[in-house]
Coordinates of C-alpha atoms in Angstrom, one line a residue:
P1 CA 0.0 0.0 0.0
T2 CA 1.1 3.5 -0.7
I3 CA 0.3 6.7 1.1
P4 CA -1.1 9.3 -1.3
A5 CA 0.0 12.9 -1.4
G6 CA -3.1 14.2 0.3
V7 CA -2.5 12.2 3.4
R8 CA -0.7 13.9 6.2
G9 CA 2.9 12.7 6.5
V10 CA 5.4 12.7 9.4
D11 CA 5.9 15.8 11.4
T12 CA 9.0 15.1 13.5
A13 CA 9.0 18.6 15.0
R14 CA 6.0 17.9 17.3
K15 CA 5.6 14.8 19.3
A16 CA 2.3 13.8 20.9
P17 CA 2.4 13.1 24.7
D18 CA 2.8 9.5 25.7
N19 CA -0.6 9.5 27.5
T20 CA -2.6 9.6 24.2
M21 CA -5.8 7.6 24.1
I22 CA -5.6 7.2 20.3
E23 CA -2.4 6.2 18.7
A24 CA -3.6 6.4 15.1
I25 CA -6.6 6.9 12.9
L26 CA -6.5 5.2 9.4
I27 CA -8.9 5.0 6.5
I28 CA -7.9 2.3 4.2
N29 CA -9.7 1.2 1.0
N30 CA -10.4 -2.4 -0.1
Y31 CA -7.1 -2.4 -2.1
G32 CA -4.9 -1.5 0.9
Q33 CA -4.4 2.2 -0.1
A34 CA -4.5 4.7 2.8
R35 CA -7.0 7.5 2.2
L36 CA -6.2 9.1 5.6
A37 CA -3.3 8.2 8.0
R38 CA -3.1 10.2 11.2
F39 CA -0.4 8.9 13.6
Y40 CA -0.2 10.6 17.0
N41 CA 2.9 8.8 18.2
K42 CA 4.8 9.9 15.0
P43 CA 6.6 6.7 13.8
P44 CA 9.0 7.1 10.9
F45 CA 7.4 7.2 7.4
N46 CA 8.6 3.7 6.4
E47 CA 7.2 2.4 9.7
Q48 CA 3.9 4.0 8.9
K49 CA 3.8 2.2 5.6
K50 CA 4.4 -1.1 7.3
I51 CA 1.7 -0.4 9.9
I52 CA -0.8 0.4 7.2
Q53 CA 0.0 -2.7 5.2
E54 CA -0.2 -4.9 8.3
C55 CA -3.5 -3.4 9.3
F56 CA -5.0 -4.0 5.9
Q57 CA -3.7 -7.6 5.8
L58 CA -5.3 -8.3 9.2
L59 CA -8.6 -6.6 8.5
S60 CA -9.1 -7.8 4.9
K61 CA -8.9 -11.4 6.0
R62 CA -11.7 -11.0 8.6
S63 CA -15.3 -11.8 7.9
D64 CA -17.9 -9.0 8.4
R65 CA -19.6 -11.3 10.9
V66 CA -16.8 -11.3 13.5
C67 CA -16.2 -8.6 16.1
N68 CA -14.6 -5.3 15.1
F69 CA -11.7 -5.5 17.7
L70 CA -8.2 -6.8 17.3
E71 CA -5.8 -7.1 20.2
G72 CA -2.1 -6.2 19.7
S73 CA -0.1 -6.9 16.6
S74 CA 3.6 -7.1 15.7
S75 CA 3.7 -3.4 14.5
W76 CA 1.6 -1.9 17.3
G77 CA 2.6 -4.0 20.3
K78 CA 0.5 -5.7 23.0
N79 CA -0.9 -2.6 24.6
I80 CA -2.7 -1.4 21.5
K81 CA -6.1 -2.5 20.2
L82 CA -7.4 -2.0 16.6
I83 CA -11.0 -1.1 16.5
Y84 CA -12.6 -0.7 13.1
R85 CA -15.7 -0.5 11.0
H86 CA -16.0 -1.5 7.4
Y87 CA -18.3 0.7 5.3
A88 CA -18.7 -0.2 1.6
T89 CA -15.1 0.2 0.3
L90 CA -13.4 1.7 3.3
Y91 CA -12.0 0.5 6.6
F92 CA -12.1 3.1 9.4
V93 CA -9.5 2.0 11.9
F94 CA -8.7 3.5 15.3
A95 CA -5.6 2.2 17.1
V96 CA -6.2 2.8 20.7
D97 CA -4.7 2.1 24.1
A98 CA -5.8 -1.3 25.5
S99 CA -7.6 0.3 28.4
E100 CA -10.1 2.1 26.1
S101 CA -13.7 1.0 25.7
E102 CA -14.2 -0.8 22.4
L103 CA -17.9 0.3 22.2
G104 CA -16.9 3.9 23.0
V105 CA -14.4 3.9 20.1
L106 CA -16.9 2.2 17.8
D107 CA -19.3 5.0 18.7
L108 CA -16.6 7.6 17.9
I109 CA -16.0 6.0 14.5
Q110 CA -19.8 6.2 13.9
V111 CA -19.8 9.9 14.8
F112 CA -16.8 10.5 12.4
V113 CA -18.5 8.7 9.5
E114 CA -21.9 10.5 10.2
A115 CA -20.1 13.9 10.2
L116 CA -18.4 13.0 6.9
D117 CA -21.7 11.8 5.5
K118 CA -23.5 15.1 6.5
C119 CA -20.7 17.3 5.1
F120 CA -20.3 15.5 1.8
E121 CA -23.9 14.2 1.4
N122 CA -23.3 10.5 1.1
V123 CA -19.5 10.5 1.5
C124 CA -17.5 8.3 -0.9
E125 CA -13.8 7.5 -1.3
L126 CA -13.4 10.2 -3.9
D127 CA -14.5 12.8 -1.4
L128 CA -11.7 11.7 0.9
I129 CA -9.2 12.1 -1.9
F130 CA -10.3 15.4 -3.4
Y131 CA -11.3 17.1 -0.2
A132 CA -8.5 15.8 2.2
D133 CA -8.3 19.2 3.9
K134 CA -11.9 19.2 4.8
V135 CA -11.8 15.6 6.0
N136 CA -8.8 16.5 8.2
Y137 CA -10.6 19.5 9.5
I138 CA -13.6 17.4 10.5
L139 CA -11.3 14.9 12.2
D140 CA -9.6 17.8 14.0
E141 CA -12.9 18.8 15.5
I142 CA -13.3 15.3 16.9
V143 CA -9.8 14.2 17.9
M144 CA -6.7 16.3 18.5
G145 CA -3.3 15.0 19.6
G146 CA -4.8 11.6 20.2
M147 CA -7.4 12.8 22.6
V148 CA -11.1 13.0 22.0
L149 CA -12.4 16.6 21.8
E150 CA -16.0 16.4 20.7
T151 CA -18.5 13.5 20.3
S152 CA -21.6 15.6 19.6
L153 CA -22.5 15.4 15.9
K154 CA -24.4 18.7 16.2
Q155 CA -21.4 20.5 17.7
I156 CA -19.0 19.1 15.1
L157 CA -21.2 20.1 12.2
Q158 CA -21.7 23.6 13.7
A159 CA -17.9 24.1 13.9
V160 CA -17.3 22.8 10.3
N161 CA -20.1 24.9 8.9
G162 CA -18.8 28.0 10.8
N163 CA -15.4 27.4 9.3
L164 CA -16.9 27.1 5.8
Q165 CA -18.9 30.3 6.2
A166 CA -15.8 32.2 7.5
K167 CA -13.9 31.0 4.4
K168 CA -16.6 32.2 2.1
A169 CA -16.8 35.6 3.8
T170 CA -13.0 36.0 3.5
R171 CA -13.1 35.0 -0.2
G172 CA -15.9 37.5 -0.8
R173 CA -13.9 40.3 0.8
V174 CA -10.8 39.4 -1.2
K175 CA -12.8 39.5 -4.4
Q176 CA -14.3 42.9 -3.5
Q177 CA -10.8 44.3 -2.7
K178 CA -9.5 42.9 -6.1
A179 CA -12.4 44.5 -7.9
H180 CA -11.8 47.8 -6.1
V181 CA -8.1 47.8 -7.1
L182 CA -8.9 46.9 -10.7
K183 CA -11.4 49.8 -10.9
R184 CA -8.8 52.2 -9.8
S185 CA -6.3 51.1 -12.5

């Protein structure tokens, strides 16, 4: 699997605290390609690729009828659980500390997917590719630095819509200023 250009890479300047609840959030398609890879413990880029590949290999072998939890793997270690949901062509994977509630994380995945669905009106894989910045913004409203910030779908959507309105207002002001400058010349 490869990590596309729109996916956030390694930022070695900042390191998340060791007490993070969530180690990583991954969205992987049915072909093993990462559509979003957010690592809070910041492993090296080559290690990230191995982790994504191993996650895909583990998840793709599993039946949809089995539970959505996996305990420790060689890449993650024994103290990390993989909790995932498989929607259509995408795996939404949260790698979390072993002490976290599986059902709570499944609910968090559901909130994330519902927020994406509301913002993109029936989200699909192409939305994740072409609007990676918006997807990352939505995720930032839910999780920051490996810690959960917000679980209320209503609050998340208000924040996302507020950001979009602010962007539109800024663009409108910039266009007005450009038009004003052009009229002068």
